[in-house]
Short mmCIF file of C-alpha atoms and ligand atoms in Angstrom, two decimals:
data_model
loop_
_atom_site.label_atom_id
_atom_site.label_comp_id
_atom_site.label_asym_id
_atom_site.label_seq_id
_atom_site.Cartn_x
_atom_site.Cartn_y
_atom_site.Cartn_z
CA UNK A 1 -37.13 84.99 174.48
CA UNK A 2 -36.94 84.16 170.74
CA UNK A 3 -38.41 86.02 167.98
CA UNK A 4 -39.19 88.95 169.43
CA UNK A 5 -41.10 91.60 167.83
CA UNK A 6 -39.33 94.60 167.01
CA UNK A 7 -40.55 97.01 169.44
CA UNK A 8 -39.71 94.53 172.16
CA UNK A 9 -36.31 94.40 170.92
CA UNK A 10 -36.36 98.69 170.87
CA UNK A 11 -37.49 99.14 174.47
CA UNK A 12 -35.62 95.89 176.37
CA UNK A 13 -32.27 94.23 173.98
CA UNK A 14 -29.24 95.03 176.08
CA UNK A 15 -31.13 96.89 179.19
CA UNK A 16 -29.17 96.95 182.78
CA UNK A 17 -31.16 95.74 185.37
CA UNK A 18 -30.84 97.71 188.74
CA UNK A 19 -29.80 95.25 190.98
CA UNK A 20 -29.78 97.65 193.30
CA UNK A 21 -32.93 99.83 193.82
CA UNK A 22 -35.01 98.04 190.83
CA UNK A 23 -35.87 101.25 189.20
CA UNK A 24 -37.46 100.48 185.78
CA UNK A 25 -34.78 101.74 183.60
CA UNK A 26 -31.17 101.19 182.30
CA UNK A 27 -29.13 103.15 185.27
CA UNK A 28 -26.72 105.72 183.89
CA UNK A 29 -22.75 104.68 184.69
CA UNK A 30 -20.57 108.16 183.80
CA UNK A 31 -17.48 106.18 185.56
CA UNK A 32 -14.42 106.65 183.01
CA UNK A 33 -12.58 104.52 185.60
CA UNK A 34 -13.01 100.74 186.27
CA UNK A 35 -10.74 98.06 188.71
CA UNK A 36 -7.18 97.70 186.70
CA UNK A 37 -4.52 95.50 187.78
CA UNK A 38 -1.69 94.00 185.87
CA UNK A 39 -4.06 92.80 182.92
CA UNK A 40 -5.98 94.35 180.46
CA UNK A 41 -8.13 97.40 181.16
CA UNK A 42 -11.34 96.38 182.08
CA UNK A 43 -13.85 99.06 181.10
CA UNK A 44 -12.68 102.32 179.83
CA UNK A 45 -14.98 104.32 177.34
CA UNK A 46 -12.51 104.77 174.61
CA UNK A 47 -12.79 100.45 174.04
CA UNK A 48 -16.55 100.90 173.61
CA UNK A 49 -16.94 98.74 176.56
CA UNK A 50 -18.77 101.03 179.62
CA UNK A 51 -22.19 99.53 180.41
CA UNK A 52 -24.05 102.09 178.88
CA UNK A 53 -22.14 101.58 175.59
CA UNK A 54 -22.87 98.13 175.81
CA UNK A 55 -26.54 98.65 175.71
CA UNK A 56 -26.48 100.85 172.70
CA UNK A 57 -24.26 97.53 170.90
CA UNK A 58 -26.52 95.16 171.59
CA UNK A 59 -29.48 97.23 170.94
CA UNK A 60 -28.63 97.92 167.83
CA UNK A 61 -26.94 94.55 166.99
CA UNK A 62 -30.20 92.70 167.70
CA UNK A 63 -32.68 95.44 165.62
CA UNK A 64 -30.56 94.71 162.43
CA UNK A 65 -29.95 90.74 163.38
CA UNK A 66 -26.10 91.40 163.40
CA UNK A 67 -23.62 89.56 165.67
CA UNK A 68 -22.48 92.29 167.20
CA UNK A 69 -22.40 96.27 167.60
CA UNK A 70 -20.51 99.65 168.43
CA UNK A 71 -21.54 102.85 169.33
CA UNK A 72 -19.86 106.30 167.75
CA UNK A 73 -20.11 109.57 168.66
CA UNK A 74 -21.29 110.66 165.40
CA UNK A 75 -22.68 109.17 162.17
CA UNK A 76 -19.31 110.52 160.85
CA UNK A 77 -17.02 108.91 163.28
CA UNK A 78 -18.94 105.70 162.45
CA UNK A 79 -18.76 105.95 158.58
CA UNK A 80 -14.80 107.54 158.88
CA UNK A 81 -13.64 104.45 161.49
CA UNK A 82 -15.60 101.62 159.88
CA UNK A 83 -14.26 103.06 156.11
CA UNK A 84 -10.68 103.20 157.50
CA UNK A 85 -10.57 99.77 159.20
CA UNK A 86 -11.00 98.13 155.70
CA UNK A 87 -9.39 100.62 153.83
CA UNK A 88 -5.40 100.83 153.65
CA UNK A 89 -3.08 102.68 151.36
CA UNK A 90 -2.80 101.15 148.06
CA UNK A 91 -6.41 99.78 148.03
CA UNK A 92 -9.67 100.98 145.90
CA UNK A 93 -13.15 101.41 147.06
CA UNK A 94 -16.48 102.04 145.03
CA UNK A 95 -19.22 104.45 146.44
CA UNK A 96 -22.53 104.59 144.84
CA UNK A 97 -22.80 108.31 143.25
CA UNK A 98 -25.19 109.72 145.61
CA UNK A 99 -23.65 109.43 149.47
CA UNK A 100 -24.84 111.67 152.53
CA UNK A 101 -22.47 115.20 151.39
CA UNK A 102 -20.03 114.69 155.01
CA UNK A 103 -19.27 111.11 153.75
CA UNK A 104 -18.28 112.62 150.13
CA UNK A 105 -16.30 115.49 152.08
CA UNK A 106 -14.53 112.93 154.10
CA UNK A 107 -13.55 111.20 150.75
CA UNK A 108 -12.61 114.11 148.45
CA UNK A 109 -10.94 116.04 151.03
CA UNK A 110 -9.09 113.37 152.95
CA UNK A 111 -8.42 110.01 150.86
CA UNK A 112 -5.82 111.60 148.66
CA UNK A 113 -4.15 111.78 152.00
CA UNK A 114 -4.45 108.38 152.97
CA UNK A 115 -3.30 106.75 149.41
CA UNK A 116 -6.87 105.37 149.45
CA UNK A 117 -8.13 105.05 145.83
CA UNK A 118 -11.85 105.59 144.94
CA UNK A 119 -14.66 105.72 142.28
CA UNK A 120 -18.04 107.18 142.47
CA UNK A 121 -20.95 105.29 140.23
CA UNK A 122 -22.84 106.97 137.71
CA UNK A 123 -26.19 104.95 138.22
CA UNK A 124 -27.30 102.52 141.00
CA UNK A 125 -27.93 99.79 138.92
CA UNK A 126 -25.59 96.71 139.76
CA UNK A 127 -23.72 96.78 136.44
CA UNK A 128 -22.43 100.86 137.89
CA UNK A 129 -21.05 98.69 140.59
CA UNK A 130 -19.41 96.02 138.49
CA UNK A 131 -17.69 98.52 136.11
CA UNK A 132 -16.01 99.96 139.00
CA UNK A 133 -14.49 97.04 140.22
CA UNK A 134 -10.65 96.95 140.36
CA UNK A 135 -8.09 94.47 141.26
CA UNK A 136 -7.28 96.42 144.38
CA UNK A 137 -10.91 97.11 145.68
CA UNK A 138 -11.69 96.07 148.70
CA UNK A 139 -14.87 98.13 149.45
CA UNK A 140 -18.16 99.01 148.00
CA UNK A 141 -20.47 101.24 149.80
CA UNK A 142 -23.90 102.28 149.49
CA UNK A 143 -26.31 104.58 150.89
CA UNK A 144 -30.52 104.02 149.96
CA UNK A 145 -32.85 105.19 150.39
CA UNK A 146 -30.27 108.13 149.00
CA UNK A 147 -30.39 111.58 150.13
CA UNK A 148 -31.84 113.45 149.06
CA UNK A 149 -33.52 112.04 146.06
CA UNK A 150 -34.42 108.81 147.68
CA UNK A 151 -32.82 106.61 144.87
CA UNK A 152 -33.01 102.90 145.84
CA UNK A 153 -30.46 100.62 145.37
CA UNK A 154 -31.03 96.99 145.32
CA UNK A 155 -29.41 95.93 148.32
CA UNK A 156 -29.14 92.29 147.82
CA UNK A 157 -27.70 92.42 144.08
CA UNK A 158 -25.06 94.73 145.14
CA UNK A 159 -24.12 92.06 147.78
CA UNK A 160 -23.93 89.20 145.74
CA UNK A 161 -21.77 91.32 143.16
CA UNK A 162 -19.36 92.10 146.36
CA UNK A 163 -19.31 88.82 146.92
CA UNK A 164 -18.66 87.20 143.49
CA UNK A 165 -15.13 89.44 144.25
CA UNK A 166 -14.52 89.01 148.06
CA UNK A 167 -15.19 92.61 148.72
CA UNK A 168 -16.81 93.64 151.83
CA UNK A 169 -20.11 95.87 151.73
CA UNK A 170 -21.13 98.53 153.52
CA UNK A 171 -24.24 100.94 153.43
CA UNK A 172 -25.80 103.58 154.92
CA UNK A 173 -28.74 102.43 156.79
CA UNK A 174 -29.86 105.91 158.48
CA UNK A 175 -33.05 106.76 156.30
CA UNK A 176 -34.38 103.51 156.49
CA UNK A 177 -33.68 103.09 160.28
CA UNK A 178 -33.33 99.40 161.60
CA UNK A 179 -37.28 99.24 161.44
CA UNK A 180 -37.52 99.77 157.70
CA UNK A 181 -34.43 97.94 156.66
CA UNK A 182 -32.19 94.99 157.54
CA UNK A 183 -29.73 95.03 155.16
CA UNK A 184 -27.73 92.00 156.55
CA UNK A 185 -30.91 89.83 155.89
CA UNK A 186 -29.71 91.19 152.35
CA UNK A 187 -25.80 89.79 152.31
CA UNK A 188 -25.10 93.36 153.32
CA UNK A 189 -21.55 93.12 155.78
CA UNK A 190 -22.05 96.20 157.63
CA UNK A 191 -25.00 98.61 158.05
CA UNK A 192 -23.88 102.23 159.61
CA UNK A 193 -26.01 104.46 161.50
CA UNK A 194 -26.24 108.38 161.94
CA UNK A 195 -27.85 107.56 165.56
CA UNK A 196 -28.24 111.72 165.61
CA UNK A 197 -31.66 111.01 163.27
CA UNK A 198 -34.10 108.42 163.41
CA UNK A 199 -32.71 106.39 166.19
CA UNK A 200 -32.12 109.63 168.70
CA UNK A 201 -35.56 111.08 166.89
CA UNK A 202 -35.67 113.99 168.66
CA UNK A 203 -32.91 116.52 167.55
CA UNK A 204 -30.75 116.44 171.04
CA UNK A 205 -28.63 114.08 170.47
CA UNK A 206 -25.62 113.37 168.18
CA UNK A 207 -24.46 109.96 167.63
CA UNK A 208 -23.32 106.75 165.38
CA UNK A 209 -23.68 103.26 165.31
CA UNK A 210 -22.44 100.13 163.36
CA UNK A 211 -23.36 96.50 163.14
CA UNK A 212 -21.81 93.57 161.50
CA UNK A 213 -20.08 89.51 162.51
CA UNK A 214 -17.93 89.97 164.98
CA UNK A 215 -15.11 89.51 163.43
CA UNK A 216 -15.74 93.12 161.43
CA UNK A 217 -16.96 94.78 164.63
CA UNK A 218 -13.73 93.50 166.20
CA UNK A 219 -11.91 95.13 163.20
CA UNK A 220 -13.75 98.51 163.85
CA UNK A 221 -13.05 97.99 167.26
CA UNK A 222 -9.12 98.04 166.47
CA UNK A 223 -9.23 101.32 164.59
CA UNK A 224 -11.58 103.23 166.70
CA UNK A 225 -9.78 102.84 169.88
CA UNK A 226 -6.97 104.57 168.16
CA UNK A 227 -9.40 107.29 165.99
CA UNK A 228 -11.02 107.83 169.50
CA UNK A 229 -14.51 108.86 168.24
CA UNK A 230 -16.29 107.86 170.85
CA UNK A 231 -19.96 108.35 172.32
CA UNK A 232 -20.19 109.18 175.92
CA UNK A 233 -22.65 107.62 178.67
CA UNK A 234 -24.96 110.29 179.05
CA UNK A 235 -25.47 110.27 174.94
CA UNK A 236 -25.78 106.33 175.24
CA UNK A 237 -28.57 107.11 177.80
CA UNK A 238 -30.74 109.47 176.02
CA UNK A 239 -30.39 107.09 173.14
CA UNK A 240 -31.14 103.94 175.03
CA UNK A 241 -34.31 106.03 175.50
CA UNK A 242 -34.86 107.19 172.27
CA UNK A 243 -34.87 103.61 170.59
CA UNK A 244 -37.03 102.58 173.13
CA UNK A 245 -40.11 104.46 170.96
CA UNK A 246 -38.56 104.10 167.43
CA UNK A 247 -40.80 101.37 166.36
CA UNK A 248 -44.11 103.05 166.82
CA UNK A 249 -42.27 106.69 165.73
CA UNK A 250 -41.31 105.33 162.50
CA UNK A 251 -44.41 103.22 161.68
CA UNK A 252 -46.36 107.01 162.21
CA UNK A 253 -43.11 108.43 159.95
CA UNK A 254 -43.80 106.02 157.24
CA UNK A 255 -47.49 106.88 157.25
CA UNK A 256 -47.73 110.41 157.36
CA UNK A 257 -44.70 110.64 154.34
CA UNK A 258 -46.89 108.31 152.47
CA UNK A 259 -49.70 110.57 152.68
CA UNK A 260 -47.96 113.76 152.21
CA UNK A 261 -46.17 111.75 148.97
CA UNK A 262 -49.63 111.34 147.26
CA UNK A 263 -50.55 114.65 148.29
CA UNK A 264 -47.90 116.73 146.66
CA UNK A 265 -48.01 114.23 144.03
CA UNK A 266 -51.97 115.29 142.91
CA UNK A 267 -50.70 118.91 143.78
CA UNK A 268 -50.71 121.05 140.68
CA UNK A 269 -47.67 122.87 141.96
CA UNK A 270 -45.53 120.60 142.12
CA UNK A 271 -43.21 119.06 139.20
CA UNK A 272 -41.89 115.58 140.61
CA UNK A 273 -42.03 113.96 143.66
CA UNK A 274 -39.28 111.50 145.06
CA UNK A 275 -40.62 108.86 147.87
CA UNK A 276 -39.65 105.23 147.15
CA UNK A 277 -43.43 104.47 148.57
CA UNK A 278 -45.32 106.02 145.56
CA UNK A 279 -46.15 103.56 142.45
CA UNK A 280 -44.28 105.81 140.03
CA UNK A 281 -40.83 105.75 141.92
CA UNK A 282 -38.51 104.07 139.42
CA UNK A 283 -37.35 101.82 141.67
CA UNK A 284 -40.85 101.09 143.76
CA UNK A 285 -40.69 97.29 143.09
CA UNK A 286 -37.46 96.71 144.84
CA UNK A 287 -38.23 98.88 147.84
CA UNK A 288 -41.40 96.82 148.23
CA UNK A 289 -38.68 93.98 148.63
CA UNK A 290 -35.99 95.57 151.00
CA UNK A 291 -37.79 97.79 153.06
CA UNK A 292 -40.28 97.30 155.37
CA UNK A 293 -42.00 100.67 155.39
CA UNK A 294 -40.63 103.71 153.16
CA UNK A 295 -39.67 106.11 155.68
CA UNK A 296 -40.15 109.68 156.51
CA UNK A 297 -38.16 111.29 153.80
CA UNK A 298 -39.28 112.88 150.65
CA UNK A 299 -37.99 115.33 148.26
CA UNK A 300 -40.46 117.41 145.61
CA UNK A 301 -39.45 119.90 143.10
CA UNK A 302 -41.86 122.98 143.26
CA UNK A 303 -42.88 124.06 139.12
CA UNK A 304 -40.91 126.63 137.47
CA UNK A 305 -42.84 129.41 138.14
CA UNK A 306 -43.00 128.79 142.22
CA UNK A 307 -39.45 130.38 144.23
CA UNK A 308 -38.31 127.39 146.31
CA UNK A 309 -37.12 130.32 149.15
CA UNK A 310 -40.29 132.06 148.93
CA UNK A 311 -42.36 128.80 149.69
CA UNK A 312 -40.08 127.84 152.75
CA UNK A 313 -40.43 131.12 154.66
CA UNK A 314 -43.92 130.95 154.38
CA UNK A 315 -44.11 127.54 155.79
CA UNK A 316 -45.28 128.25 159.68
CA UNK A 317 -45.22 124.73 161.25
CA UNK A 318 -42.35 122.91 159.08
CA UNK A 319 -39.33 124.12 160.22
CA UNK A 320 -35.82 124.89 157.26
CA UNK A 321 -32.88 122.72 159.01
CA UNK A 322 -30.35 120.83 158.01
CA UNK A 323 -30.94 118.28 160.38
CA UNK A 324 -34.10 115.52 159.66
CA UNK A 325 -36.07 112.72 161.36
CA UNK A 326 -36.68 115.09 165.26
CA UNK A 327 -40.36 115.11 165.86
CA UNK A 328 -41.06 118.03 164.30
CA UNK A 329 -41.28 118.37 160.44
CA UNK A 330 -38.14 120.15 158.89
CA UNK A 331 -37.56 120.84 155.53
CA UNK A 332 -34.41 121.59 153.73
CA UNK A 333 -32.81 123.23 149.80
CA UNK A 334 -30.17 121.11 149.02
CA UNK A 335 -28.71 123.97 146.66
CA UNK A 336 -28.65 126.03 149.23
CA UNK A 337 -26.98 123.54 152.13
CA UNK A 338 -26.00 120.02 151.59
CA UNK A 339 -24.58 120.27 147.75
CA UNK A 340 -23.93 124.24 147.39
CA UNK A 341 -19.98 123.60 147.46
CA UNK A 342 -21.13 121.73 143.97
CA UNK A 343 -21.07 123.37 140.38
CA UNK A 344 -24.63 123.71 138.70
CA UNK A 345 -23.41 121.56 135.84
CA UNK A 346 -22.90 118.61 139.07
CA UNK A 347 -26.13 119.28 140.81
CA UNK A 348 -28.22 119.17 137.20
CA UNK A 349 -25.96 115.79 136.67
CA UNK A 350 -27.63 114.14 139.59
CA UNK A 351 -30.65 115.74 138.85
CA UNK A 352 -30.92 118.46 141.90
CA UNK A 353 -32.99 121.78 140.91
CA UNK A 354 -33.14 125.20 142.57
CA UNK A 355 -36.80 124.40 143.04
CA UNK A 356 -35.88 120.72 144.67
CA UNK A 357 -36.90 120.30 148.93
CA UNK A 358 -35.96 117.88 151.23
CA UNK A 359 -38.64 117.50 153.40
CA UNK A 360 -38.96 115.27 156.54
CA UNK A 361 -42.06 114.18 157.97
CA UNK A 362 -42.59 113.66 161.37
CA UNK A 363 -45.20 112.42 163.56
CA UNK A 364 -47.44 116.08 163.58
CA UNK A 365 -51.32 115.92 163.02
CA UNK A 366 -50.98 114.61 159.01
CA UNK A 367 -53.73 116.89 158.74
CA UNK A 368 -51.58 120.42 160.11
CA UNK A 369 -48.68 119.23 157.86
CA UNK A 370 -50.92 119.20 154.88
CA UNK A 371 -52.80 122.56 155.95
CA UNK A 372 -49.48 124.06 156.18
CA UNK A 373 -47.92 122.76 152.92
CA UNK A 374 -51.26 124.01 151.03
CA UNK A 375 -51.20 127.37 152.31
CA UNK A 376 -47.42 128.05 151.45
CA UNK A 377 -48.13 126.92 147.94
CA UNK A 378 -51.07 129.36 147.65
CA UNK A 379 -49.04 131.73 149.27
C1 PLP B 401 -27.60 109.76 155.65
C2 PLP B 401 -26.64 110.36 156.64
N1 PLP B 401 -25.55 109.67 156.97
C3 PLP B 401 -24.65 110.15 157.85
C4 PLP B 401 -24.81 111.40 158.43
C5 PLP B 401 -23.75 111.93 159.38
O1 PLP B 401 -24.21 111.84 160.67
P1 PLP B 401 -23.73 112.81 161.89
O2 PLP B 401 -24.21 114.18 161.58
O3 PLP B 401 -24.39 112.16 163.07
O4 PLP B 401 -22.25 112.73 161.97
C6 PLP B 401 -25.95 112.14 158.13
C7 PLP B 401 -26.14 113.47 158.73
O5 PLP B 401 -26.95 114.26 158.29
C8 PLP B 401 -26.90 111.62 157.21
O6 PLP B 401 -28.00 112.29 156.85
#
């Protein structure tokens, strides 16, 4: 079938059929052994190539229109393999400023290591990009929405820069999800995934994914065989069965967010509100042209007089976590968790308050999230 709709693609792209009882869904294969001869291993889960990994790569291939797919254990083992299979010693890559805090670990703390060169951005806007550029870069690499002030960057005028100088993109495509953003329908090379959010949805499952030609997939292939950070069946399960309802959970994501972005917006408590789906977003216009919906993210910072800790613990349905995009609304202080290990001075540079919150909303009655957002601020 041609042209499928997306949420056909979610619940049947790369499904097993059960040949042999004709049960309904995707059976589960744990086998880490498969027939071997004299020629190559067959299946083995370390070469991404069990059935159950197979569904997850094709799954994901087809929701972001790529040729082809792999499955990671972790968001991290996806950004780490895919960085490292384009990246060798003696070569340069540009990330945009603001990158998910384990991806600017991974760089500050290891690249030094590697002899891999690097350069952050100070803006998003495509000149940032350009001034970076060296003879030696072979990478540029994006993240937007951006957490967790939900900068956009325009995705297609970062890939035409790339490709004015043969370098090979790459972004972080977990906020949006595959239902909000295709960023290969932008020029974008490779879109990475941390499967543990939006596409698992409902905080049990930790996971990664990449798409891209297959000639990049087989690249990532190479290095992750020998990296080893590979997902196991059972994970590719749940998550086969997780994407099956992303469509309709992230349509209600995008919804709710919207509505709890005007409401804090009107909200005489509140100081600034970042959600690329309200008017006054800086960067509203090109997020009407990239995404499809704008997502269940949002980060407000609570007026002066207000104490950030004070209004989380009084919050009784929306839950503080680190982790984002379950089912159940979680909220977050970036000071306090994802950029503490940062001075003030670098926190005020990219414009991150004591008072800012990271708040993801989830598919709960809008009008409980609301009830309990209202009563924490008059609390
Ligand atoms: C935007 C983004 N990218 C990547 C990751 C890393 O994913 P994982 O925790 O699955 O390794 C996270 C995790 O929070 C994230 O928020």
């Amino acid at each position: 079938m041609k042209n499928k709709g997306k949420h056909t693609v979610c619940i049947h792209d790369g499904e097993i059929k059960d040949t042999q009882f004709g049960g309904a869904v995707s059976p589960i294969f744990m086998s880490s052994s498969y027939p071997f001869l004299d020629t190559d291993p067959i299946r083995y889960p370390r070469y991404f190539n069990t059935p159950n990994q197979e569904v997850i790569a094709k799954k994901i291939a087809a929701l972001e229109n790529a040729e082809a797919g792999l499955p990671f254990a972790s968001g991290m083992a996806a950004i780490s393999t895919t960085l490292l299979a384009f990246l060798q010693k003696g070569d340069h890559v540009v990330f945009q400023n603001e990158i998910y805090g384990g991806a600017y670990n991974l760089v500050q703390e290891e690249f030094e290591n590697f002899g891999i060169d690097y350069s952050f951005t100070e803006g998003v806007e495509v000149i940032d990009f350009e001034n970076k550029i060296r003879n030696n870069t072979k990478v540029i690499y994006i993240e937007t929405p951006s957490n967790p002030l939900l900068t956009i960057t325009d995705i297609k005028a970062v890939a035409e820069l790339a490709k004015k100088y043969n370098i090979i993109t790459m972004i972080d495509n977990t906020f949006a999800s595959p239902i909000n953003q295709t960023p290969l329908n932008f020029g974008i090379d490779i879109s990475i995934h941390s499967a543990t959010k939006y596409l698992g949805g409902h905080s049990d499952i930790l996971a990664g994914a990449v798409v891209g030609s297959e000639e990049q997939i087989l690249k990532i292939f190479n290095k992750g065989k020998n990296l080893g950070g590979n997902i196991s069946d059972f994970m590719c399960y749940l998550l086969e069965r997780s994407i099956k309802t992303l469509g309709v959970r992230i349509e209600k994501h995008n919804e709710n967010a919207q509505f709890v972005a005007e409401f804090l917006n009107n909200h005489s408590a509140i100081e600034k509100v970042y959600y690329p789906g309200l008017q006054n977003h800086p960067n509203h216009d090109i997020a009407k042209v990239q995404m499809n919906g704008y997502g269940g993210m949002l980060s407000f910072e609570l007026k002066e007089d207000f104490d950030a800790v004070k209004f989380q613990k009084a919050l009784k349905l929306i839950k503080p976590s680190m982790s984002l995009a379950g089912v159940e609304s979680t909220i977050l202080m970036p000071t306090l968790t994802s950029h503490a290990l940062l001075s003030k001075e670098e926190r005020n540079k990219q414009g991150i308050s004591n008072n800012l919150l990271r708040l993801s909303v989830v598919i709960e009655n809008i009008v409980d999230i609301i009830n309990d957002l209202e009563q924490a601020i008059n609390k």
